[in-house]
Amino acid sequence: MEQSIPELFGSLVFSDKIMREKLPKDMYKALRKTIDNNTHLELDVANAVAIAMKEWAVEMGATHFTHWFQPMTGYTAEKHDSFICPVDKGEVIMDFSGKELVKGEPDASSFPSGGIRATFEARGYTAWDPTSPAFIKDGTLYIPTAFCSYSGEALDKKTPLLRSMDAISREAVKVLHLLGKTEVTNVLTTVGPEQEYFLIDLEDYKKRKDLIFTGRTLLGAPAPKGQEMDDHYFGNLRTRVAAYMHELDRELWKLGIPAKTKHNEVAPCQHELAPIFDTTNVAVDHNQLTMEIMKRVAKRHGFACLLHEKPFAGINGSGKHNNWSLTTNTGENLLNPGKTPGENTVFLIFLSAVIQAVDDYADLLRLSVASAGNDHRLGANEAPPAIISMFLGDELTAVIEAIEKDEYFGKVEKVQMETGAKVLPHFAKDSTDRNRTSPFAFTGNKFEFRSLGSSVSIAGPNIMLNTAVAESLSIFYEQLKDTEPAKMDEAVRKLVKDTIIKHKRIIFNGNGYTDEWVEEAKKRGLYNLKSTPDAMPALIADKNRKMFIKHGIYSDSELESRYEIRIENYTKTVHIEALTLKDMIQKQFAPALMDYIDDVTQSALSRQELGVTGAVDIQKDLIEKLTGYYASVVEATKKLSDDVDKAEAMDPDIEAAKFYHDTVLSDMDEIRKYADEAEPLIPEGYLPYPTYEEMLFYV
Ligand code: ADP
Ligand code: MG
């Protein structure tokens, strides 16, 4: 009999239920304390957990374990060790100790460290993160871990994320205690990431070097149809896609990932998956796993899953909406406005903290979503613009305007929905409509940071967000801490009012896609960091450095290393794209075009020989036109090649990144312009790779 979904869910996870069953009571309690209250873990507890984990994993058929970590590549890494341990007479037992659970020692010399660690100091450590559950995949027990250097510097994305979660919790608790909420001991950030992706036929994928090497198409004329009919968004799922999504859900559920919503997205072949939100740390791990499982299940169904931000020019690219909120250990969502937001002191103070954080650290938020891939989306007419602003909606805007003017804002009356049809059920309307163009929108009881690219690890954006809000809260605490309890309400109101006046420039409820907004944002003094090289210096800007150090998120050297890695990552990405395009032009596109020119020439010549001259002039025109494109493409490729040589000779610094952006990328655009104009003139069968039409409309 098939397992029921509740039985299936989390069946590959070393869950709380399994821990409770397998661990001695006192050990279970000690572990829970570590997980829930961020306390230190003792070795005897680790030993007990190791035994229980191994027993369970072996029962489930696992033979190996791995410390699973997230180096600064943005991907995950793993090295597998078996449980076998030799005993007498050539026999083995399955063994796993607390020490092996808690600490691993991968040779770390080949992971990017941005200069933190020279290769002769190869030692790196992985340390068990008990707040993210272990799981089984392919016969191996996966243990989520943090990754650091011999000297204790973070070499990964998890460590700073956990530090940022600590920081925001610490600062939020201090403020909540001032407001009389002394029962709160811990505040968690929660995240629900909505993940977009493309599915195309695996056979098509295998024929495109650009997709294989760079994740996006570097050439390709638009198909006769794009997304203009709006017929794909929420459209019915084709059978093959539905079967894929069904299996994907089950695979994710087994790993305890609460996949909830799935639908077709705007572009042809584009889809979305959203899980139910979780604490940030778990959400990050789950999103990494989700991306991996998406690709894997796709192969089984004869698909390639594309997670690049812009796989196809001319139609929408893919993003990831980072829904974010704050919850106390007593279960209260601190961003829930309630029925009377104007009187909800806790809500108002946390709302103000977010407003101030986004305004003061908009450059960091922008940086956290900057990548070569996402540069093709942000600012194009599909994703939020590169300018970071906030959308609050009509109701909250009215509330804060009232506070600003010292007016009273009472209860918000829910308006009933009027459809005009009697049989339809009656329900109350949401107090605000949606705004799809805002990078950072309040959506009822959470904020939705919408600028993330589809392939990015969500760790980075959440580190920035958590730290910036922690900073606001720490400033608020300093301002309020000496206030007498009786005067607290008044002091908070003043603080909220001052914050609104100071930071309201970041609030924008209009259409973020217009040129007027770009002008207006400039007048307001908001950042408009258009590309990744423009955004990168924010990471080491003085004000940001100070904040990171104050809250213990990154040390100076950790920041420097991340800055270096980002530059390297950007230049390498564009470098690979340039080489791939050059290769495709030289080995595929130009020869195919010349084949066709030759064929038309032959045809014209032979018909002329026969004395049939009717269409020879037309053919001559075509030959000239195609030859013109051929010459332009080859010439532009020569320029690209020369510029890549120049780039390779540069030091790998911000200037090189700018050169790649300003010169190499525009060389690539130039090639593409001619190639895409020529492509529709080339008959089917000449190009050795599938066109947009074949890839996007025959799944
Ligand atoms: P949308 O209409 O934008 O798709 P949904 O209501 O479907 O929005 O929610 C999107 C995501 O937000 C889901 O992953 C959901 O679990 C998540 N979410 C809901 N509440 C919270 C919260 N308090 N904190 C973080 N994420 C949340
Ligand atoms: Mg959404």
Short mmCIF file of C-alpha atoms in Angstrom, two decimals, residues 216 376 581 664-674:
data_model
loop_
_atom_site.label_atom_id
_atom_site.label_comp_id
_atom_site.label_asym_id
_atom_site.label_seq_id
_atom_site.Cartn_x
_atom_site.Cartn_y
_atom_site.Cartn_z
CA ARG A 216 21.42 31.14 -20.53
CA HIS A 376 19.57 40.95 -17.00
CA LEU A 581 29.66 32.86 -27.51
CA VAL A 664 32.87 42.59 -23.01
CA LEU A 665 29.12 42.38 -22.45
CA SER A 666 28.42 45.07 -25.02
CA ASP A 667 30.65 43.26 -27.54
CA MET A 668 28.47 40.22 -26.92
CA ASP A 669 25.31 42.29 -27.47
CA GLU A 670 26.71 43.53 -30.75
CA ILE A 671 27.36 40.00 -32.02
CA ARG A 672 23.94 38.91 -30.91
CA LYS A 673 22.26 41.80 -32.68
CA TYR A 674 23.57 40.71 -36.10
#
